[in-house]
XYZ file of C-alpha atoms in Angstrom:
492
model
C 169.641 135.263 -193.728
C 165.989 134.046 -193.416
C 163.855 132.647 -196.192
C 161.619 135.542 -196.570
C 164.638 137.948 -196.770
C 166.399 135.429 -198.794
C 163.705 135.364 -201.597
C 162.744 139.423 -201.268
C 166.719 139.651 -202.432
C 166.097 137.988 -205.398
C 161.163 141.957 -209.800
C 142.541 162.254 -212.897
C 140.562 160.376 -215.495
C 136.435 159.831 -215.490
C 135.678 156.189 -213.503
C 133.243 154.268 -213.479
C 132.219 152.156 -210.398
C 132.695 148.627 -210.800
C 131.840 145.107 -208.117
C 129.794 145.456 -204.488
C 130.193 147.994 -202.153
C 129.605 145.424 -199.360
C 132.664 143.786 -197.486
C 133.426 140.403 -199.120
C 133.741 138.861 -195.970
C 131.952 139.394 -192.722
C 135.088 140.097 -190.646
C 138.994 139.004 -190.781
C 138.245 136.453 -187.568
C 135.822 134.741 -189.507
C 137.475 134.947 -192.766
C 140.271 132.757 -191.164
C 139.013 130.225 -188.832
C 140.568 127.358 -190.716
C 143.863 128.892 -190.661
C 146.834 128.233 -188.074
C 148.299 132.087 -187.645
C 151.653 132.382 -185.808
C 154.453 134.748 -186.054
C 156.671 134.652 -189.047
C 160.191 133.375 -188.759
C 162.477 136.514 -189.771
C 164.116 139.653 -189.254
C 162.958 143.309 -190.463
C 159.242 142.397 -190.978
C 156.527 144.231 -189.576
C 155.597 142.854 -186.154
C 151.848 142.724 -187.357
C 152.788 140.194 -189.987
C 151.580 136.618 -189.305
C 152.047 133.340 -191.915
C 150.208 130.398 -191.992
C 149.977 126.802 -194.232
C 147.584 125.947 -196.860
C 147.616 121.917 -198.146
C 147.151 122.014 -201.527
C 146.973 119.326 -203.875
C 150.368 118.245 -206.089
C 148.532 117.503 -208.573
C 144.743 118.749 -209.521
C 143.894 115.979 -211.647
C 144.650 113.368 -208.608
C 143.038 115.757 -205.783
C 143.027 113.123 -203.371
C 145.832 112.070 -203.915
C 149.701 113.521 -201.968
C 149.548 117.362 -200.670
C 152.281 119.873 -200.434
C 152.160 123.022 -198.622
C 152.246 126.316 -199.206
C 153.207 129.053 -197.169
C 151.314 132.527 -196.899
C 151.506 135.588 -194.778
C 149.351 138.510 -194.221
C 148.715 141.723 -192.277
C 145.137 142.426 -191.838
C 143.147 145.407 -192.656
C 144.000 148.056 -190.334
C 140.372 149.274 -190.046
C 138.270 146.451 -189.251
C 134.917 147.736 -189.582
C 135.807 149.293 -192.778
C 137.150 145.812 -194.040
C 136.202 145.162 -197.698
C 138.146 141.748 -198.049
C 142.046 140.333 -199.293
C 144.442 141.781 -201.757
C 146.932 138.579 -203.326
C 150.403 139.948 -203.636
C 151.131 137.808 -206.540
C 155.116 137.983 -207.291
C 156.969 137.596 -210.645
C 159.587 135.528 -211.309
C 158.362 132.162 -211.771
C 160.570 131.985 -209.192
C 159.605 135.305 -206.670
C 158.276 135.084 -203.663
C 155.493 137.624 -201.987
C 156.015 136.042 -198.309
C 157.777 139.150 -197.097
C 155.742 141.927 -199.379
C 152.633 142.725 -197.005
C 155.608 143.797 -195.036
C 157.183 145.899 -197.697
C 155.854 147.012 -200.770
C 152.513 146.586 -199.252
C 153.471 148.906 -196.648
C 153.471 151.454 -199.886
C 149.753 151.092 -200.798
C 147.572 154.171 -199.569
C 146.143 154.017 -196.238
C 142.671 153.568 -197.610
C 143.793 150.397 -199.431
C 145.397 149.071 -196.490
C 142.388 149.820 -193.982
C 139.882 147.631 -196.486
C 142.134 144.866 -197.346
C 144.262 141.915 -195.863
C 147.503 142.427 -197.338
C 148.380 138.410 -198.381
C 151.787 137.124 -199.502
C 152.868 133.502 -200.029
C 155.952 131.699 -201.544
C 154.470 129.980 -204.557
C 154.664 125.953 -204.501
C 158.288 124.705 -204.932
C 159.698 127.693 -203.615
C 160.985 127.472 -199.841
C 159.267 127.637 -197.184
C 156.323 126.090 -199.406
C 157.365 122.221 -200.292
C 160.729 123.186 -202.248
C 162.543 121.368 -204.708
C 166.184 121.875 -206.325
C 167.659 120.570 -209.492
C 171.115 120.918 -208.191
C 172.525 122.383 -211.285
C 176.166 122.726 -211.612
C 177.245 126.290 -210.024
C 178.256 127.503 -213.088
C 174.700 127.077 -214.234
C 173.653 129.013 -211.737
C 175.275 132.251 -213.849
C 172.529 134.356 -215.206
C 174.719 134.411 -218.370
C 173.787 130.807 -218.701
C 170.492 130.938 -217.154
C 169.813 133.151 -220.255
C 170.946 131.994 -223.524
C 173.815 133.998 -224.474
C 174.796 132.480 -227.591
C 178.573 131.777 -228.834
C 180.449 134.830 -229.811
C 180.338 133.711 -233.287
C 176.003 133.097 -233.057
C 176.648 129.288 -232.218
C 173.550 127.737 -230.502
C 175.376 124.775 -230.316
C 176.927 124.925 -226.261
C 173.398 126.673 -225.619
C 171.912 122.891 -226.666
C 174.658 121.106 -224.528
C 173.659 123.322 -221.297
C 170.057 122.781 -221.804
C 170.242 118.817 -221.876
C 172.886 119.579 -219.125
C 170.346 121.460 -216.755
C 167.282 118.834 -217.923
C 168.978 115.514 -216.508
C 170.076 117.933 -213.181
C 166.069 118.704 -212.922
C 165.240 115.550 -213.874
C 167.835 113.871 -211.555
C 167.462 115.752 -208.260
C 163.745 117.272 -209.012
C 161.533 114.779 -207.607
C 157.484 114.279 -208.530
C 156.940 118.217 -207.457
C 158.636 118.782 -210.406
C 156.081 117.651 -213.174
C 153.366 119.520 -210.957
C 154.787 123.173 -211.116
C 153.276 125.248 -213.638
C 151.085 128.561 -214.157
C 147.697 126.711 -213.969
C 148.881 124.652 -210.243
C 149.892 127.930 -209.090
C 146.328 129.696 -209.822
C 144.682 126.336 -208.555
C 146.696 127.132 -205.404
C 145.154 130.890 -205.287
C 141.749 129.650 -205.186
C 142.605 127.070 -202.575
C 143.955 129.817 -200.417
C 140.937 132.235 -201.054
C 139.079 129.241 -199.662
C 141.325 128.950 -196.575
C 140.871 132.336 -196.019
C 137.316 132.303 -196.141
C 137.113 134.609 -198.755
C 134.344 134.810 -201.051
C 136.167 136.769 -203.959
C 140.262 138.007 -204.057
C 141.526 141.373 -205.253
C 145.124 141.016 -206.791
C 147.815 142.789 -207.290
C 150.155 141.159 -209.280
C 153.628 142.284 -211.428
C 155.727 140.749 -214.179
C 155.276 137.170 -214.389
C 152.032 137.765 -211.693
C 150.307 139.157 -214.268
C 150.202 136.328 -215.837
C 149.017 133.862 -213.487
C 146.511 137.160 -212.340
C 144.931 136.788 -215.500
C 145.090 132.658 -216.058
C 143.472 133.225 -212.487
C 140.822 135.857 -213.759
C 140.227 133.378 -216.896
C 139.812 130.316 -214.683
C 137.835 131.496 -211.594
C 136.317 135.009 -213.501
C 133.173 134.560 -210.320
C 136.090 134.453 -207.736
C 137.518 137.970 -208.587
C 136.745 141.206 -206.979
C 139.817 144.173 -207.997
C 142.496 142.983 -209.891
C 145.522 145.287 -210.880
C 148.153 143.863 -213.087
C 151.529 145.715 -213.270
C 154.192 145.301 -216.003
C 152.436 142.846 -218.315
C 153.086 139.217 -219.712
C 152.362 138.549 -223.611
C 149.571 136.352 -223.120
C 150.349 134.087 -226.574
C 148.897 130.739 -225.410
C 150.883 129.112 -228.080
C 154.407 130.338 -227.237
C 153.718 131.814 -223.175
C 157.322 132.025 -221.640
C 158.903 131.802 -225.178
C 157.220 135.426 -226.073
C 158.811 136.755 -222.938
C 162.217 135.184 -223.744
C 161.668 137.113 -227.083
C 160.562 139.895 -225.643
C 163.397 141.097 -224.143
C 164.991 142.125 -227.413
C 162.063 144.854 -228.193
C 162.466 145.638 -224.221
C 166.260 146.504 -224.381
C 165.630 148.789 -227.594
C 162.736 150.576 -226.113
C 164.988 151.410 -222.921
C 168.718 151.525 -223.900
C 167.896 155.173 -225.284
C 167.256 156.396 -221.575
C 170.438 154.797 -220.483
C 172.255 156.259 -223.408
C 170.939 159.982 -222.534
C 171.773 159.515 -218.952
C 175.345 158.445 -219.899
C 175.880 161.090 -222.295
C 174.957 164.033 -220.068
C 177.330 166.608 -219.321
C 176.871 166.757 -215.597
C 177.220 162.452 -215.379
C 180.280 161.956 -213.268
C 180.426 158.235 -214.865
C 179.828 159.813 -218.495
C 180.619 157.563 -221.277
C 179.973 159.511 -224.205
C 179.997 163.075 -225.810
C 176.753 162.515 -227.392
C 173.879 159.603 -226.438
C 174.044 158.412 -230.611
C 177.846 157.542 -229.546
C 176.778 155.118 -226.398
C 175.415 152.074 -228.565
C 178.435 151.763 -230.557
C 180.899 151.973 -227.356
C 178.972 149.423 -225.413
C 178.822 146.992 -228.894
C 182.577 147.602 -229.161
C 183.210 146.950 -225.813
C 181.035 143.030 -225.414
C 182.814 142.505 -229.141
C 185.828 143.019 -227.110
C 185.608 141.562 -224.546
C 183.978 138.262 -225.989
C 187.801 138.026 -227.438
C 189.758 139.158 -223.965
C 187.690 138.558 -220.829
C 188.743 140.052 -218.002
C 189.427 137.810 -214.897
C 187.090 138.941 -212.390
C 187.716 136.638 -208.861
C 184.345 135.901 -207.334
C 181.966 136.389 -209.786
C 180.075 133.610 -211.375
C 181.576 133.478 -214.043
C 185.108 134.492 -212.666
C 185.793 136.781 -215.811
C 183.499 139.638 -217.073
C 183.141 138.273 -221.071
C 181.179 140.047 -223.777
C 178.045 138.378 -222.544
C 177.948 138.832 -218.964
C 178.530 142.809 -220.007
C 175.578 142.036 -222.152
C 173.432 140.391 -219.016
C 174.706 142.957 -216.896
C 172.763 145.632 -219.044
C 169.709 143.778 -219.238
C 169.881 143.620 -215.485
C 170.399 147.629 -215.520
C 168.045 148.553 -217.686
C 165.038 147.010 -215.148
C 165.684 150.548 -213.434
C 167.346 153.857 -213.816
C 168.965 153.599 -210.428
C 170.796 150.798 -211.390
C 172.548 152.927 -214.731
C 175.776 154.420 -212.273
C 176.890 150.633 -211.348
C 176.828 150.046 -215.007
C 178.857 152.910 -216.304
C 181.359 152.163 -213.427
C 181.871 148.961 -215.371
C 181.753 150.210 -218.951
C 184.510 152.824 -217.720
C 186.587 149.890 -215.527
C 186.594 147.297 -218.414
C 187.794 150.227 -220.820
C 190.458 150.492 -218.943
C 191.264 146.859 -218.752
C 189.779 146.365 -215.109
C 186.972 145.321 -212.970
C 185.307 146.418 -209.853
C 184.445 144.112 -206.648
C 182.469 141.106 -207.874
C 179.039 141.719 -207.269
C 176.669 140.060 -204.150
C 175.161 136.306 -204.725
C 171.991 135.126 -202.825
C 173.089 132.194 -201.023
C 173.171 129.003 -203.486
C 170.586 126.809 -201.624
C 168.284 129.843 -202.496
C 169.520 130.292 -206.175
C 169.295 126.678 -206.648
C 165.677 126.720 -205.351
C 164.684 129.649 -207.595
C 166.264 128.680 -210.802
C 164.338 124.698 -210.300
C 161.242 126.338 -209.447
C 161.523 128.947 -213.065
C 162.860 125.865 -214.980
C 159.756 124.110 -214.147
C 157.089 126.389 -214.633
C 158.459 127.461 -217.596
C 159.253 124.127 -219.587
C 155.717 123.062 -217.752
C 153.687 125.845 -219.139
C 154.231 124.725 -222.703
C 156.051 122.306 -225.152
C 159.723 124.398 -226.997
C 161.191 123.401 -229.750
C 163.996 120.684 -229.595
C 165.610 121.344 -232.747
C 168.862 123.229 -232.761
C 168.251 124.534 -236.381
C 165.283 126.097 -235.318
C 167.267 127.982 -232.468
C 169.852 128.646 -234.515
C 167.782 130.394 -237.696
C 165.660 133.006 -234.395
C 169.114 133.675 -233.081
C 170.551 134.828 -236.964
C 167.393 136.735 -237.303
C 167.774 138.262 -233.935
C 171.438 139.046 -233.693
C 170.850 141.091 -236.930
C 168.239 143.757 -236.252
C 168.900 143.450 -232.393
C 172.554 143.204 -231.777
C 172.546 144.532 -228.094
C 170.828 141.394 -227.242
C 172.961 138.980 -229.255
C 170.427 136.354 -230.426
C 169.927 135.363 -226.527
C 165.731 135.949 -226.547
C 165.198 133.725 -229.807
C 168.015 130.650 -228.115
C 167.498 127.629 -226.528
C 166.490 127.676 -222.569
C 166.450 124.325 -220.518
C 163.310 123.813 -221.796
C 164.399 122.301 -225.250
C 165.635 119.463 -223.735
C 162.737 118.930 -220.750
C 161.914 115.613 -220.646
C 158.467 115.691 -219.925
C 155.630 117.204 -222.216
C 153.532 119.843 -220.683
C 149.726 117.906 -218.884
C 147.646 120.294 -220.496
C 147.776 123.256 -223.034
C 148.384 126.696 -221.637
C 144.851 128.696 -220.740
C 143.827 131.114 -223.506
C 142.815 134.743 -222.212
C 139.958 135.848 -223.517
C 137.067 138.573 -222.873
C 134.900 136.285 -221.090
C 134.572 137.701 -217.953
C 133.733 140.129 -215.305
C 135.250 143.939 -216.606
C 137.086 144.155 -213.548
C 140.800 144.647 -214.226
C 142.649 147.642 -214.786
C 146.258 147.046 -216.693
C 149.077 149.079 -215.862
C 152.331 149.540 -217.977
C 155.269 151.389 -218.145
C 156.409 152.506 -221.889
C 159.699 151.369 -221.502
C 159.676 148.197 -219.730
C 163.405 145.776 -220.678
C 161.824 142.506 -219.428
C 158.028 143.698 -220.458
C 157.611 145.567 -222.929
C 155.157 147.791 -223.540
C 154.257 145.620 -227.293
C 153.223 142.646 -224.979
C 150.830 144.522 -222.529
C 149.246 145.896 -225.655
C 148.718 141.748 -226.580
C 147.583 141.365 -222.825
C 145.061 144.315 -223.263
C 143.581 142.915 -226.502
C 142.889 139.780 -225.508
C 141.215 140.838 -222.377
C 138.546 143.452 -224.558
C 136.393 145.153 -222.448
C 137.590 143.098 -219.157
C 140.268 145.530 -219.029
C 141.444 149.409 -219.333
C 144.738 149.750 -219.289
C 147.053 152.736 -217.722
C 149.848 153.521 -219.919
C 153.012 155.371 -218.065
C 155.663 157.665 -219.572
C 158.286 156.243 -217.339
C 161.333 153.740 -218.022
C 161.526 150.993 -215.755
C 159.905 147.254 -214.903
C 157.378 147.403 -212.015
C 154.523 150.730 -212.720
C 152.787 150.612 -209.676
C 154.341 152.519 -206.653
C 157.759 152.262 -208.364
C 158.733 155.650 -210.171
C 156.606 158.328 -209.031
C 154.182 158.664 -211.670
C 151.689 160.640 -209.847
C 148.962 160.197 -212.408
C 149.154 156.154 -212.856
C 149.709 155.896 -209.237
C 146.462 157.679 -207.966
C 144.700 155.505 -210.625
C 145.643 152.726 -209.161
C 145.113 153.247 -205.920
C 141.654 154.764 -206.395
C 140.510 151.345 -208.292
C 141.867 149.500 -205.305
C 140.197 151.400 -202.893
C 137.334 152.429 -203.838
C 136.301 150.115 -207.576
C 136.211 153.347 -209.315
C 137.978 152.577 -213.086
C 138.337 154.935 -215.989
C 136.210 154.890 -218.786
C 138.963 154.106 -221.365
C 142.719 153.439 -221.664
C 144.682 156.228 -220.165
C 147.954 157.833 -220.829
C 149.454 159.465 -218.134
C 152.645 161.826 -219.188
């Protein structure tokens, strides 16, 4: 499998006219004189898609000193004359890649976006084909039952602390420099270094999840360098907590969404129906991970090779990210009831989970000092575990990060309203991995930067993902054209 398909398999209002009329650049030759374009290396990409290298800097404080290289892709704006300028496909993660999206979720975007924009993608630094790195964790530790920290049965923190100092010598081992230099603020650094490559005046963005944070530490850092920025399924912007808030998160995120998956379960017509009524779901699916925390159930090439109370638990967090995903779920509810499992599910390749899980280890422990204390961990999981029980205690625990050896080189970049009022937020109401109470923090601390598009629809990703009509033609007028609404807008 290539690298770019490798890391894809791995998340009618009044406007008002906002930023210059006038293309950005003069044309897309000139834009990217400076640039080496070949084909891309891959299958199933659109044969119009080209990548490229940017040398960036390891570190920005030592600009002179050792480079790295970071690969990018784009298809250019079908419409020449009509060219406006680029549109960053920033991914989520940390850890996603957007090398392969001007291919494919760009391919989504209304033709009027796509004639007035370079679609751009790149694999952000550390990630492969970009100068990689790789902690070479253990392959249990590659689980995402471990990745996330699914406390003890009992509430115990205490393997949780063992795991992290486990993963932290791996990283710190087998890491290298590149390491120490991958973090939120590098990666926006890196942006503006490829703006400059392409010979771009200002960017448009379009970033999701964990892109809407480093779309807004961008916005807060080069405000002058932005032209349209859209950003989908929004970070808590808490400078003093950053990826701990999202950990957390994910508890508020599983209770605004496991209603939806409890309806859909309980309906009459559900060939994989768990339940005679939706208020009967919860309890099942609590007795079930109680139950199977005491008597996993071997389950031969999975990772772990048993389905325990908290890989169930993962395994719903992973569900709730979209509706579609809610049959494979029930299958499993309705297998384990019965004492069995179905066929272990598909693993990316381990080189490319390996490369993914260093990359999110070190932006996240890089972004901003945790705790170290296992008391600490241990009084947020208590508190958690007893209003939140379908999440166990796991957003409050201990990641990698509380044993990183390194302190962060800088404190995290406070959003603010300082700015151009050039982005337009848009959210989903129920949102597992982030939730809607975050985007509202997001929205807040961006004041009248911002209006914000609110969705009735369950999923993560808003944009282009789950046929809201009205949030969708938002969108893509504001990309297309700078028209934004007046004020926040729901859209039912």
């Amino acid at each position: 499998m290539t690298q770019i398909k490798r890391n894809a398999a791995l998340v009618a209002t009044s406007v008002v006219l906002l930023g210059l009329t006038a293309p950005l650049t003069t044309s897309a030759s000139t834009a990217t004189t400076s640039l080496r374009w070949a084909k891309c290396t891959g299958t199933g990409l659109d044969p119009r898609q080209e990548c490229a290298t940017v040398e960036v800097p390891m570190d920005y404080t030592h600009p002179g000193g050792r480079t790295i290289d970071v690969a990018i892709s784009r298809i250019p704006a079908e419409d020449p004359a009509a060219r406006r300028g680029a549109l960053m496909l920033i991914p989520g993660g940390p850890g996603g890649s957007s090398l392969g999206d001007p291919s494919g979720k760009g391919q989504k975007l209304p033709q009027d976006v796509r004639d007035t924009h370079d679609l751009i993608g790149f694999a952000p630094r550390g990630l492969a084909p970009s100068t990689s790195v790789d902690c070479g964790l253990d392959h249990a530790d590659l689980a995402l039952s471990k990745l996330r920290p699914w406390p003890a049965p009992d509430g115990s923190v205490a393997e949780n602390m063992l795991t992290a100092q486990r993963m932290a010598d791996a990283c710190a081992r087998n890491g290298g420099e590149l390491m120490r230099h991958i973090d939120t603020i590098a990666e926006a650094r890196d942006l503006d270094r490829i703006r400059a490559a392409l010979g771009e005046r200002k960017l448009s963005a379009w970033g999701v999840s964990y892109g809407t944070y480093v779309g807004s530490v961008y916005s807060q850092l080069f405000p002058h360098r932005t032209d349209r920025i859209v950003l989908d399924s929004n970070d808590d912007p808490d400078p003093t907590r950053v990826a701990r808030a999202w950990l957390a998160g994910h508890e508020q995120g599983v209770e605004d969404t496991f209603p939806e998956f409890a309806k859909w379960a309980a309906a009459p017509d559900n060939p994989d129906r768990l339940a005679g009524t939706a208020a009967e779901v919860r309890p099942l699916f609590l007795k079930l991970a109680a139950r199977l925390d005491r008597e996993p159930i071997p389950w031969p090439g999975a990772n772990p090779e048993e389905l325990n109370g908290n890989v169930l638990r993962q395994t719903l967090l992973d569900t709730l990210y979209s509706p579609s995903r809610f049959p494979a779920l029930a299958k499993l509810i309705l297998a384990a009831q019965s004492g069995t499992v179905p066929p272990a599910p598909a693993a990316p390749p381990e080189q490319v989970l390996q490369n993914v899980a260093a990359v999110g280890a070190a932006t996240l422990c890089n972004d901003v000092a945790w705790p170290a204390s296992a008391a600490e961990y241990q009084k947020g999981v208590d508190e958690s575990r007893a209003k939140y029980p379908l999440t166990a205690g796991m957003p409050r625990n201990a990641m990698v990060c509380a044993a990183w050896p390194t302190p962060p080189k800088q404190a995290p970049v406070r959003i603010t309203d300082r700015g151009p009022s050039n982005i337009l937020l848009v959210q989903n109401e129920r949102d597992v991995a982030t939730p809607l109470a975050g985007a509202l923090k997001l929205r807040r601390a961006l004041g009248d930067r911002a209006v914000m598009v609110t969705l009735n629809s369950t999923g993560h990703d808003a944009y282009l993902a789950h046929g809201n009509a009205c949030g969708d033609e938002t969108v893509s007028r504001f990309l297309a054209t700078g028209e934004r609404p007046d004020a926040d807008v729901h859209c039912g």
